[in-house]
Coordinates of C-alpha atoms in Angstrom, one line a residue:
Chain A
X604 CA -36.0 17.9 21.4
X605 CA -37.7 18.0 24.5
X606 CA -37.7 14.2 24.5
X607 CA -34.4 13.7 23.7
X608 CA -33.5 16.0 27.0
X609 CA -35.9 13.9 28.9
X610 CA -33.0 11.1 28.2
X611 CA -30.2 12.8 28.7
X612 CA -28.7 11.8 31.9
X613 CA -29.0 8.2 31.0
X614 CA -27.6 8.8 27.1
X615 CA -24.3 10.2 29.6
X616 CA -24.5 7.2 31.3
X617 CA -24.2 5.0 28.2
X618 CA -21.6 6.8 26.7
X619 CA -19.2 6.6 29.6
X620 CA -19.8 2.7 30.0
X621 CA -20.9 1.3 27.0
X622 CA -19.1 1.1 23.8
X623 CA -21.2 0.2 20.4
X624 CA -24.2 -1.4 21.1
X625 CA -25.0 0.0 24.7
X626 CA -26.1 3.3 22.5
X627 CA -29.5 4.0 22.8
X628 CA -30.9 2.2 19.6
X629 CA -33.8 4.2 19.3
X630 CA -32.5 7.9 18.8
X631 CA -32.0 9.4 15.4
X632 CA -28.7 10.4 15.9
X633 CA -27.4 6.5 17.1
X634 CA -29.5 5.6 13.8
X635 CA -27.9 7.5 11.2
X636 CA -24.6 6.6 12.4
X637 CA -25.1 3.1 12.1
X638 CA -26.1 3.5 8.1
X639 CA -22.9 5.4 7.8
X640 CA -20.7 2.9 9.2
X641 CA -22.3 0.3 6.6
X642 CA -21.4 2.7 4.2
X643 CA -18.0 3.2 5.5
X644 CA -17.2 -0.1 6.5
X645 CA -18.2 -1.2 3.2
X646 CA -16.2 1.4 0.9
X647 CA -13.0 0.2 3.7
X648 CA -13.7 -3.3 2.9
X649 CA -13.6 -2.9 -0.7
X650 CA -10.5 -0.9 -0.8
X651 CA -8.6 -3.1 1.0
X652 CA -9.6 -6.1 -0.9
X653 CA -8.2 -3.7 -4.1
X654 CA -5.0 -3.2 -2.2
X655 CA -4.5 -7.1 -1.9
X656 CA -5.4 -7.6 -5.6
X657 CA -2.6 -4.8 -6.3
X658 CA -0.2 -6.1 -4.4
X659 CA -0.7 -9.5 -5.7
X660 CA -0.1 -7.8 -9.5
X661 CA 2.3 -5.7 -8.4
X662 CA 4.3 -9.1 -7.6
X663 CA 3.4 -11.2 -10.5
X664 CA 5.1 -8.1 -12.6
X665 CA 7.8 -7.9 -10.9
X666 CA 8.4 -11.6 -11.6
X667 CA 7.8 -11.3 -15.0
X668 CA 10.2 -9.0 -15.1
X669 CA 12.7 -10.8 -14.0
X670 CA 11.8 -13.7 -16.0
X671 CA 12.2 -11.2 -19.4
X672 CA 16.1 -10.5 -17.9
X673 CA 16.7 -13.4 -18.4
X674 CA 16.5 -13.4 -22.0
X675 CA 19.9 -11.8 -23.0
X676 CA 21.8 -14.5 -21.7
X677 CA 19.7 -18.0 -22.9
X678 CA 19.8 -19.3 -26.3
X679 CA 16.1 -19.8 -27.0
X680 CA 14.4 -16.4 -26.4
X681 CA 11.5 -17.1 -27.7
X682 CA 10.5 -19.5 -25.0
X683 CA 10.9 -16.8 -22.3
X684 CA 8.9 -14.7 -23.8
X685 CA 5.9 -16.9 -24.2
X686 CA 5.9 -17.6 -20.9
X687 CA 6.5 -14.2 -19.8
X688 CA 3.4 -13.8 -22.0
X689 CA 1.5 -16.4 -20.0
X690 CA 2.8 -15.0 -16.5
X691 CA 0.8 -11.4 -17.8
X692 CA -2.6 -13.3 -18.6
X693 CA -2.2 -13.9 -14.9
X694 CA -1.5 -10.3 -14.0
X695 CA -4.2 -9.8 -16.7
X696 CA -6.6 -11.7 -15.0
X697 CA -5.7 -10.1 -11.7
X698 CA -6.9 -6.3 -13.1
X699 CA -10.0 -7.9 -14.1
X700 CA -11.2 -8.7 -10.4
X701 CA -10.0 -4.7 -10.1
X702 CA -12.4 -4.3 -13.0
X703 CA -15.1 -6.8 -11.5
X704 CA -14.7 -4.5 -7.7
X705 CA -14.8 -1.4 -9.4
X706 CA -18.1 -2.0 -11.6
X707 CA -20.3 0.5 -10.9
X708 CA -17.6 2.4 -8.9
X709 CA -15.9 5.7 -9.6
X710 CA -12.4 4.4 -10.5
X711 CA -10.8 7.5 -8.8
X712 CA -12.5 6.8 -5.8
X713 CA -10.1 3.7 -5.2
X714 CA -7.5 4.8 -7.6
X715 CA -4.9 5.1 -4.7
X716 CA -5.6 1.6 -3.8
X717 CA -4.5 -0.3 -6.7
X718 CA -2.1 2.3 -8.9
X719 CA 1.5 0.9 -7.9
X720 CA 0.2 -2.7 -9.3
X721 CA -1.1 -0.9 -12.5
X722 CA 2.2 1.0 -12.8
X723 CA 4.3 -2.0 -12.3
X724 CA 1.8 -4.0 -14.8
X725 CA 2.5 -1.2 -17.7
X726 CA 6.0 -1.7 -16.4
X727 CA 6.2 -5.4 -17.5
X728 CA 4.2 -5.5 -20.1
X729 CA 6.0 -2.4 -21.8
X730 CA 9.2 -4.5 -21.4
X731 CA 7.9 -7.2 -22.9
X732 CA 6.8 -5.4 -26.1
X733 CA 10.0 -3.6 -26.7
X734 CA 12.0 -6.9 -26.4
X735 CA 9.4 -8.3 -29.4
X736 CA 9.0 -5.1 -31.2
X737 CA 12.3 -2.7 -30.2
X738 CA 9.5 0.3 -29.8
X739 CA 6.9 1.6 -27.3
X740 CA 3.9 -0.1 -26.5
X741 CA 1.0 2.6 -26.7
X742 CA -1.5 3.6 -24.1
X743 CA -4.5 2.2 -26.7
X744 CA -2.8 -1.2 -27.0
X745 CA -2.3 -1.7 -23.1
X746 CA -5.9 -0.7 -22.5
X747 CA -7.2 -2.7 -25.2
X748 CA -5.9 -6.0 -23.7
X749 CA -7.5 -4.9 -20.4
X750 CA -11.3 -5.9 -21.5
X751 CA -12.6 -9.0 -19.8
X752 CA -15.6 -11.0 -20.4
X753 CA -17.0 -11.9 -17.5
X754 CA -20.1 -14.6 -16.8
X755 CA -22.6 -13.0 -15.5
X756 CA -23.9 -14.1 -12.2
X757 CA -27.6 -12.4 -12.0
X758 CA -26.9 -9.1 -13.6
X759 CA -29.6 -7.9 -11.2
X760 CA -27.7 -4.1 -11.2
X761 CA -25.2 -4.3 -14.5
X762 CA -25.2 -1.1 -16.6
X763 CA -27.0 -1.4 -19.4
X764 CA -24.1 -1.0 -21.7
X765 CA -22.3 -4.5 -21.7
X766 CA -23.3 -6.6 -18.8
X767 CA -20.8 -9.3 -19.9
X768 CA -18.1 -7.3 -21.3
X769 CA -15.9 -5.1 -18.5
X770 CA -13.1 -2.7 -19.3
X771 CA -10.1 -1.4 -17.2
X772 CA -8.6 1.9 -18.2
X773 CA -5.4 2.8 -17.4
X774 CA -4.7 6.2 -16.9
X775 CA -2.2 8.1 -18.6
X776 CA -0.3 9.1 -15.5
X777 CA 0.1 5.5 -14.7
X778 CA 1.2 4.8 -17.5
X779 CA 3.1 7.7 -17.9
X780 CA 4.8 6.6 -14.9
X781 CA 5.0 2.8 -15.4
X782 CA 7.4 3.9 -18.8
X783 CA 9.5 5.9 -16.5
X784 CA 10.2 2.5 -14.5
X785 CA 10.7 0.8 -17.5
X786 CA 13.7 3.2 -18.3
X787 CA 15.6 1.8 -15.3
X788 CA 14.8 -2.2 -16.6
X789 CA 16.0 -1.0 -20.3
X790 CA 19.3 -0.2 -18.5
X791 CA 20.0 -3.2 -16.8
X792 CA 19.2 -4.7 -20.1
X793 CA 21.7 -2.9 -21.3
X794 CA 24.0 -3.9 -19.0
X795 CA 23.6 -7.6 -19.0
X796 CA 23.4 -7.5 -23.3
X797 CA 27.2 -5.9 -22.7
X798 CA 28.1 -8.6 -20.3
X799 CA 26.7 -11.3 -23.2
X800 CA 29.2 -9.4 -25.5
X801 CA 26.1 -8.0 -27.5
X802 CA 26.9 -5.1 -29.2
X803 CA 24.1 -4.2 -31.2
X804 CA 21.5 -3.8 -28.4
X805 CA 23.4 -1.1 -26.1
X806 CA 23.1 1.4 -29.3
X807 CA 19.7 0.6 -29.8
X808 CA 18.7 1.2 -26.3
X809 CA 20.2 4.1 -26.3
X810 CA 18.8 5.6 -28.7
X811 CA 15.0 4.6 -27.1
X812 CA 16.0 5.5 -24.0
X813 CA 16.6 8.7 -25.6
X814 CA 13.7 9.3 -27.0
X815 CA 11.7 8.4 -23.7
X816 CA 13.6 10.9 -22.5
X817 CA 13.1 13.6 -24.8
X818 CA 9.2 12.6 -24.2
X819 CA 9.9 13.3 -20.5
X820 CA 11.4 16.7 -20.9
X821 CA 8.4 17.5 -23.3
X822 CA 6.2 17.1 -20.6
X823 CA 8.3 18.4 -18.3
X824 CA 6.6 19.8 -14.8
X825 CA 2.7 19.8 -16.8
X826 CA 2.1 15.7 -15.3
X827 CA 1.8 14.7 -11.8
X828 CA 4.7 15.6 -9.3
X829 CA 6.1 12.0 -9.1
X830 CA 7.0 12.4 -12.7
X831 CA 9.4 15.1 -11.9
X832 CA 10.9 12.4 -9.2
X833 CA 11.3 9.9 -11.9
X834 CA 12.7 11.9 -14.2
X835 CA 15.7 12.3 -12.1
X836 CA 16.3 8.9 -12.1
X837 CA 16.1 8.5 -15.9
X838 CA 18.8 10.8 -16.5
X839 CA 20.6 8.8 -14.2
X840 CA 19.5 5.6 -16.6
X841 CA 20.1 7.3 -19.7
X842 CA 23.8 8.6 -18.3
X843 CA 24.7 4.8 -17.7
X844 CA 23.8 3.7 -21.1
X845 CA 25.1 6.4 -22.8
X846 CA 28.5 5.8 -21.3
X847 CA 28.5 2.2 -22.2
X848 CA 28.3 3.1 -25.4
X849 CA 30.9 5.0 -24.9
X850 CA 32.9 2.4 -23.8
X851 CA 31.8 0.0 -26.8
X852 CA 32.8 2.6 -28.9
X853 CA 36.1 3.8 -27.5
X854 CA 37.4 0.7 -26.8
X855 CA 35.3 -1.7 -29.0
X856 CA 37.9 -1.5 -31.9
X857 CA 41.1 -2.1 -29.5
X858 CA 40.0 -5.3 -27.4
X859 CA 39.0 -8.4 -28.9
X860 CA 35.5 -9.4 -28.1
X861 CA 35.7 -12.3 -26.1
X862 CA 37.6 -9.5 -23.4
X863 CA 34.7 -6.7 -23.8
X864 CA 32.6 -8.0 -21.0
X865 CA 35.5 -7.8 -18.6
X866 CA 36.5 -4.6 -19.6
X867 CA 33.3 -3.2 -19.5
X868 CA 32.0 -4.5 -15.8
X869 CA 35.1 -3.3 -14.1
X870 CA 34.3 0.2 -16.2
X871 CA 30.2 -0.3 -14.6
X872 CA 31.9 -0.8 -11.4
X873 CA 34.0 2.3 -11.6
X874 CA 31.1 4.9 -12.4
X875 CA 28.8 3.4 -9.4
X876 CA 30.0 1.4 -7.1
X877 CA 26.8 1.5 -5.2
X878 CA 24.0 1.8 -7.6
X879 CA 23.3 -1.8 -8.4
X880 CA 19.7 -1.1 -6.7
X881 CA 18.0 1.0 -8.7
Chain B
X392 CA 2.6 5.0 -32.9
X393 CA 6.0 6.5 -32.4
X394 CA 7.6 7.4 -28.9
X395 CA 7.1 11.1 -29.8
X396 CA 3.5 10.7 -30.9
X397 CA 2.7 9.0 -27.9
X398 CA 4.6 11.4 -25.7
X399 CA 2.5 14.2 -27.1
X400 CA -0.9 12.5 -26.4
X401 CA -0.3 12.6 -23.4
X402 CA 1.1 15.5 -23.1
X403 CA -2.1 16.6 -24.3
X404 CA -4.4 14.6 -21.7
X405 CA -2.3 16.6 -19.4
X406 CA -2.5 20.1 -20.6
X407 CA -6.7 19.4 -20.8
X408 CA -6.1 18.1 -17.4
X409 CA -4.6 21.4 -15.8
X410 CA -7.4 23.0 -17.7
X411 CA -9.9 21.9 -15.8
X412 CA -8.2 22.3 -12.6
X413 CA -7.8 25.5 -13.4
X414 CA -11.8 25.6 -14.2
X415 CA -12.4 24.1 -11.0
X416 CA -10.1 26.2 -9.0
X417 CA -11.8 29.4 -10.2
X418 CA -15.0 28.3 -8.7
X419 CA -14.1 27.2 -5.2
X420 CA -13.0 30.1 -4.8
X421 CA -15.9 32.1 -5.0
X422 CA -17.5 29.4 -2.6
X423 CA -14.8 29.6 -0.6
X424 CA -15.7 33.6 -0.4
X425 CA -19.3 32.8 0.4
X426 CA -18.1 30.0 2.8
X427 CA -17.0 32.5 4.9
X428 CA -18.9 35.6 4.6
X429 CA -22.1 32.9 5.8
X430 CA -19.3 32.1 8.3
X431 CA -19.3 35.7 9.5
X432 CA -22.4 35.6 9.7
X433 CA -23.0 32.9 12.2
X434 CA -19.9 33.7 14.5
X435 CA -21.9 36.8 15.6
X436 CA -24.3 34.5 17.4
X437 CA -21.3 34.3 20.0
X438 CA -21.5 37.5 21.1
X439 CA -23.8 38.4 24.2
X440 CA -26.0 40.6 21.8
X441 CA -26.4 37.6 19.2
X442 CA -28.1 35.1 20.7
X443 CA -31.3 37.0 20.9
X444 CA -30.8 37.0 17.4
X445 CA -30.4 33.8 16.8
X446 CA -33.2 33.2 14.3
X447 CA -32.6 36.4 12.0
X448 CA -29.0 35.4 12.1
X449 CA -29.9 32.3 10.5
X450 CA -32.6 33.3 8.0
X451 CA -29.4 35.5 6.8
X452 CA -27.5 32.5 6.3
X453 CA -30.0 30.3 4.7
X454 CA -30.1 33.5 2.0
X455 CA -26.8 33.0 1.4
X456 CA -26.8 29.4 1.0
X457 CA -28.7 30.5 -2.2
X458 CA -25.5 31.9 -3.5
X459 CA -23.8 28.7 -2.7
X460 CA -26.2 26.6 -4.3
X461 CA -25.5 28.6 -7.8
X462 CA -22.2 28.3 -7.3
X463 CA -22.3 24.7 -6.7
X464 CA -24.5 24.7 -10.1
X465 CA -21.5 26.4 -11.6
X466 CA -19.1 24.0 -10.2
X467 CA -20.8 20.8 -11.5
X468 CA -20.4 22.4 -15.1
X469 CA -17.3 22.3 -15.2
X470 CA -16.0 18.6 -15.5
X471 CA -17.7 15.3 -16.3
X472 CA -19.8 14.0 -13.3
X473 CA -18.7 10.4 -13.4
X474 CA -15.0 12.1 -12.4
X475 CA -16.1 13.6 -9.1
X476 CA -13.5 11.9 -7.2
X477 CA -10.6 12.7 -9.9
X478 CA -10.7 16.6 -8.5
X479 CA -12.6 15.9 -5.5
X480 CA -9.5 17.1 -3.5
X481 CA -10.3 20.3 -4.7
X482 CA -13.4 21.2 -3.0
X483 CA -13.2 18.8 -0.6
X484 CA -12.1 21.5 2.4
X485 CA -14.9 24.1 1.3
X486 CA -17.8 21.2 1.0
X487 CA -16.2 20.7 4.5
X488 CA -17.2 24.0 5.8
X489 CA -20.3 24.2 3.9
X490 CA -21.4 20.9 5.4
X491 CA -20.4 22.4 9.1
X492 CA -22.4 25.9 7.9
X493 CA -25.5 23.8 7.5
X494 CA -25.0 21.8 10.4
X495 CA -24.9 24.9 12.8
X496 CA -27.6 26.3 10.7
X497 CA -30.1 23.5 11.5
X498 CA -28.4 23.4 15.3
X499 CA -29.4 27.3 16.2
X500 CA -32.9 26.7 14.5
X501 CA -33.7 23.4 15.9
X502 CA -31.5 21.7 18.0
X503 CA -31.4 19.1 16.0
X504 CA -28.4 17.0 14.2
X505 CA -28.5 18.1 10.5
X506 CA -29.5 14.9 8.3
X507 CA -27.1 14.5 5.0
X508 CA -30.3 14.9 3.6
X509 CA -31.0 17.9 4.5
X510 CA -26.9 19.0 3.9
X511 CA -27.7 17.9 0.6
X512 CA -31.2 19.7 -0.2
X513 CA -29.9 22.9 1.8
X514 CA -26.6 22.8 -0.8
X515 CA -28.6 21.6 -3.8
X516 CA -26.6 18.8 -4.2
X517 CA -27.4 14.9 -4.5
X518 CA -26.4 12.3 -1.6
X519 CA -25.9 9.0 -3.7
X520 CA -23.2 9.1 -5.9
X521 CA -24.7 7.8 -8.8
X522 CA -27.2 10.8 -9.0
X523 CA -24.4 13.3 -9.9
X524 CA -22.6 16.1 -7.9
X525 CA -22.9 14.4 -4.3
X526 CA -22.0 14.9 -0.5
X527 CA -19.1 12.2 0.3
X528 CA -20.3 10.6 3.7
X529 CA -17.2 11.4 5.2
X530 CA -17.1 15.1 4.3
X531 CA -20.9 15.3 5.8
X532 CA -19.2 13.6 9.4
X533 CA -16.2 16.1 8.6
X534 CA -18.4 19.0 9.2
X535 CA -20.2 17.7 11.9
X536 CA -17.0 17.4 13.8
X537 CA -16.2 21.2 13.0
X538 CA -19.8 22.0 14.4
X539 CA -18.9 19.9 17.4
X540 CA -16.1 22.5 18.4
X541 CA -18.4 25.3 17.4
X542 CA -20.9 24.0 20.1
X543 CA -18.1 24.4 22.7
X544 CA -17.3 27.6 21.5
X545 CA -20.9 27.9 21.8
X546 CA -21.6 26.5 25.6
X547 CA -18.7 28.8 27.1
X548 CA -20.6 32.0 25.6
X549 CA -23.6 31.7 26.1
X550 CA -22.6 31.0 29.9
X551 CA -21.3 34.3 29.6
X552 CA -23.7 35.8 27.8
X553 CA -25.8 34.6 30.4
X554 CA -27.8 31.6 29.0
X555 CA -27.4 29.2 31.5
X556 CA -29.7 26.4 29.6
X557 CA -28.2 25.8 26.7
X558 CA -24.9 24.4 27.5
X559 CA -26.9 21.5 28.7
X560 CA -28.7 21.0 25.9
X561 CA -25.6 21.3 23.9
X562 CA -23.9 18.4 26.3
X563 CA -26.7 16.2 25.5
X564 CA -26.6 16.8 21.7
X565 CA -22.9 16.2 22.0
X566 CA -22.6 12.9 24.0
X567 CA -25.0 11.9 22.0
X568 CA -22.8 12.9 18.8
X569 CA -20.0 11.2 20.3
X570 CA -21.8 7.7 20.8
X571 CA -22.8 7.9 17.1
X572 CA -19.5 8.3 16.0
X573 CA -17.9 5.7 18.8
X574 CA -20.1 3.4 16.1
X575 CA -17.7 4.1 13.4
X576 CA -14.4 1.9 12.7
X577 CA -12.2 4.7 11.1
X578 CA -9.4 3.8 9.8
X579 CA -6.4 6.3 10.4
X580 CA -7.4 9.4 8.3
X581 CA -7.9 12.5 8.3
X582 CA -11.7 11.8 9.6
X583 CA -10.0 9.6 12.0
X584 CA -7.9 12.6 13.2
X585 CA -10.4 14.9 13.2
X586 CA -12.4 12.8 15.6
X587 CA -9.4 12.1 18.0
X588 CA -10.3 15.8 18.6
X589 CA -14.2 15.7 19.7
X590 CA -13.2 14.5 23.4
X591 CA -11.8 17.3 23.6
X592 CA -15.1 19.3 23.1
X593 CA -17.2 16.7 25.0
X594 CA -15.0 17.5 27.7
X595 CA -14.8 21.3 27.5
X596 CA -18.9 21.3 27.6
X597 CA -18.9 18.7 30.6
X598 CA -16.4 21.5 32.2
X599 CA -19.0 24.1 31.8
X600 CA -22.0 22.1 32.8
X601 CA -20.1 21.2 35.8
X602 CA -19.3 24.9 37.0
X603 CA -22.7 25.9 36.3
X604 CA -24.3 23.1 38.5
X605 CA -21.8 23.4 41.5
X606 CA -22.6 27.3 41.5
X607 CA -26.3 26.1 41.3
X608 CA -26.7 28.4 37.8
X609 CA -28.2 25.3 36.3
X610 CA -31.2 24.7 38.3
X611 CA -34.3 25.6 36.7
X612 CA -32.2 24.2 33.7
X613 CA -31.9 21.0 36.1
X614 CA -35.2 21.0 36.8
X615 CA -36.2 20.6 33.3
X616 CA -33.7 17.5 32.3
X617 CA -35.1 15.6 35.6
X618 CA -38.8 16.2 34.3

């Protein structure tokens, strides 16, 4: 200690004046700090670089998305969703350099940084399965397309448990909350298939829309606090669907079909003028 | 798997969840309670009868810290290690405190900045992550801020309690704080926020070296620092 006094009045010069490097390199103090801004710098560095990735899959889904709306209205359906299909090996690809950055990691370390891309990934890829399959795509069978094989450059520090093979887990809340946005895409599905004069599809979608729904209220306040948020706008969802089959039926038997899409977007326009955003 | 099936497996990751929140809850509690009965014991150190004191004061509190590290022990039980960071929120504040606790500990015995090390050993807990129940880096420089204000507490009292040495000691240990963490790039958090605030006890302790040195209090204290 006695040292470190002998420096004082020179240490107060240095902090006045000099920024970073005019600390005195040789006290303990100045030392430490330097290893813990490695150690910082290095966990900031890595968690932006996940933010970038999950931004970047965030987008890629949201186009995908929009690619699978488009399959109500185009005679070949199939084609859209193949290449929606190739558009998610990108997104796919994508969480794998999330699984690569987090290797060795504690995934909830960084779990803020890349969650909205997961949640819109579980998003698209839900959407895409219930427009093959009419039903919902489980937690198991998301995760088990999430393993990649990676070539392994040196494994000088790989766990001994599968240098070549990585894993990404989604979490249930994610997913639990990627569903809940794919209620709001099921609706404008739902929509649009009235628009194409499709009749079948609106009763079907209600019905899983209902069912989502009943799984929401089952879980009720129990999952994270956003859920709650989301919920409110699923009821929302489900109360526009639910009133276009309404419509169908009510009005279905009087109008000839080729007039249904008329009658039914001025209806849409009546019960929310504004709401086109969700 | 139907939507129902599905909606109850989750449902049931959930429940487990809240059950070992609930776990972990219990437990910071308790350290909370020790948190700040070793608290209470070190505040008495500002008053003018504490600081010849000073050492029992902190032999009390490094008995305590044996509470804490049981509790700790306790705490680690109660949810898989490689998930610190899923409920790290939780103790997060009272690792804080503890982290500060040693710090002032290892200040009043030695005038020395605590190592994470040492934070570490004194709350039997590792440093790297991959070891198991660790001390985040930014919870260790957390409690060296809150020390930092206790140290200004600290100059002003013994002033009063008439020590005139110390608060220059404490202004070098300080400045020299503050140039260690003028090495950091923080990026706007609560760290980040907590440090806006350390100028404020460099500057409080500067205060109070100042008076003492105009008034002349300081001088065999001068004397010392000028060799």
């Amino acid at each position: 200690m006695s040292k470190r006094e002998g420096e004082g009045p020179r240490r107060n010069a240095d902090a006045v004046q000099g920024r970073d490097v005019s600390a005195n390199p040789s006290s303990p103090v100045i030392a430490a700090f330097k290893v813990f801004q490695q150690e910082l710098d290095t966990k900031h560095d890595k968690y932006e670089r996940l933010v970038k990735i999950s931004r970047d899959v965030t987008i890629e889904s949201k186009r995908t998305i929009f690619l699978l709306h488009r399959v109500t209205s185009v005679p070949d359906p199939e084609e859209i969703l193949n290449d929606a299909e190739v558009k998610l090996d990108g997104v796919r690809q994508k969480i794998g350099n999330i699984a690569e950055e987090l290797r060795g990691e504690d995934i909830h370390q960084f779990h803020r940084a890349f969650t909205p891309g997961i949640q819109e990934y579980v998003e698209a890829v839900s959407f895409l399965h219930y427009i093959r399959q009419r039903s919902l795509i489980s937690l198991e069978e998301i995760n088990a397309r999430l393993v990649f094989m990676r070539p392994e450059k040196g494994s000088a520090e790989a766990p001994p448990t599968g240098a070549q093979v990585l894993t990404f887990q989604v979490t249930p809340s994610d997913y639990l909350l990627g569903v809940a946005d794919l209620t709001g895409e099921l609706m404008r599905m739902c929509i649009s298939s009235v628009g194409n004069g499709d009749i079948d599809t609106p009763f079907q979608l209600s019905q899983f829309l209902r069912q989502i729904h009943d799984g929401f209220s089952y879980i009720g306040n129990t999952g994270p606090y956003e859920v709650s948020k989301k919920l409110h706008t699923l009821r929302q969802s489900l109360g526009k669907v639910e009133d276009a089959c309404y419509a169908l039926r009510v009005r279905g038997s009087e109008i000839p079909k080729h007039m249904l899409a008329d009658v039914f977007s001025s209806r849409g326009a009546l019960i929310d003028p504004e709401e086109g955003v969700v | 798997m139907s939507v129902t099936e599905m909606f109850s497996y989750i449902q049931g990751f959930l429940s487990a969840d809240q059950d070992v929140r609930e776990d972990i809850r219990k437990v910071v509690q308790t350290l909370e309670q020790t948190a700040r009965e070793i608290l209470t014991v070190l505040q008495s150190v500002h008053q003018p009868s504490g600081f010849k004191e000073i050492p029992g004061k902190c032999a009390k509190a490094r008995e305590l810290f044996c509470t804490v590290r049981t509790q700790l022990a306790d705490l680690k039980t109660k949810f898989p290690v490689e998930q610190y960071y899923r409920f790290h929120e939780h103790w997060r504040f009272v690792l804080q405190r503890l982290a500060f606790l040693a710090a002032f500990v290892v200040y009043l015995e030695s005038e020395a900045l605590v190592t994470r090390e040492e934070v570490a050993q004194i709350l039997g807990i590792e440093v790297v992550r991959e070891k198991g129940f660790h001390l985040d880096v930014e919870d260790y420089l957390a409690g060296v801020l809150i020390m930092a204000s206790e140290l200004s507490r600290l100059a002003v009292n013994s002033v009063t309690a008439g020590d005139y040495t110390r608060p220059l000691r404490i202004s070098n240990f300080i400045n020299d704080l503050d140039s260690g963490f003028r090495l950091l790039n923080l990026k706007n958090d609560p760290l980040r926020k907590r440090y806006d605030g350390l100028k404020y006890d460099v500057k409080k302790i500067e205060e109070v070296v100042y008076d003492l040195s105009i008034r002349g209090l300081a001088k065999e204290a001068e004397s010392a620092v000028e060799k």
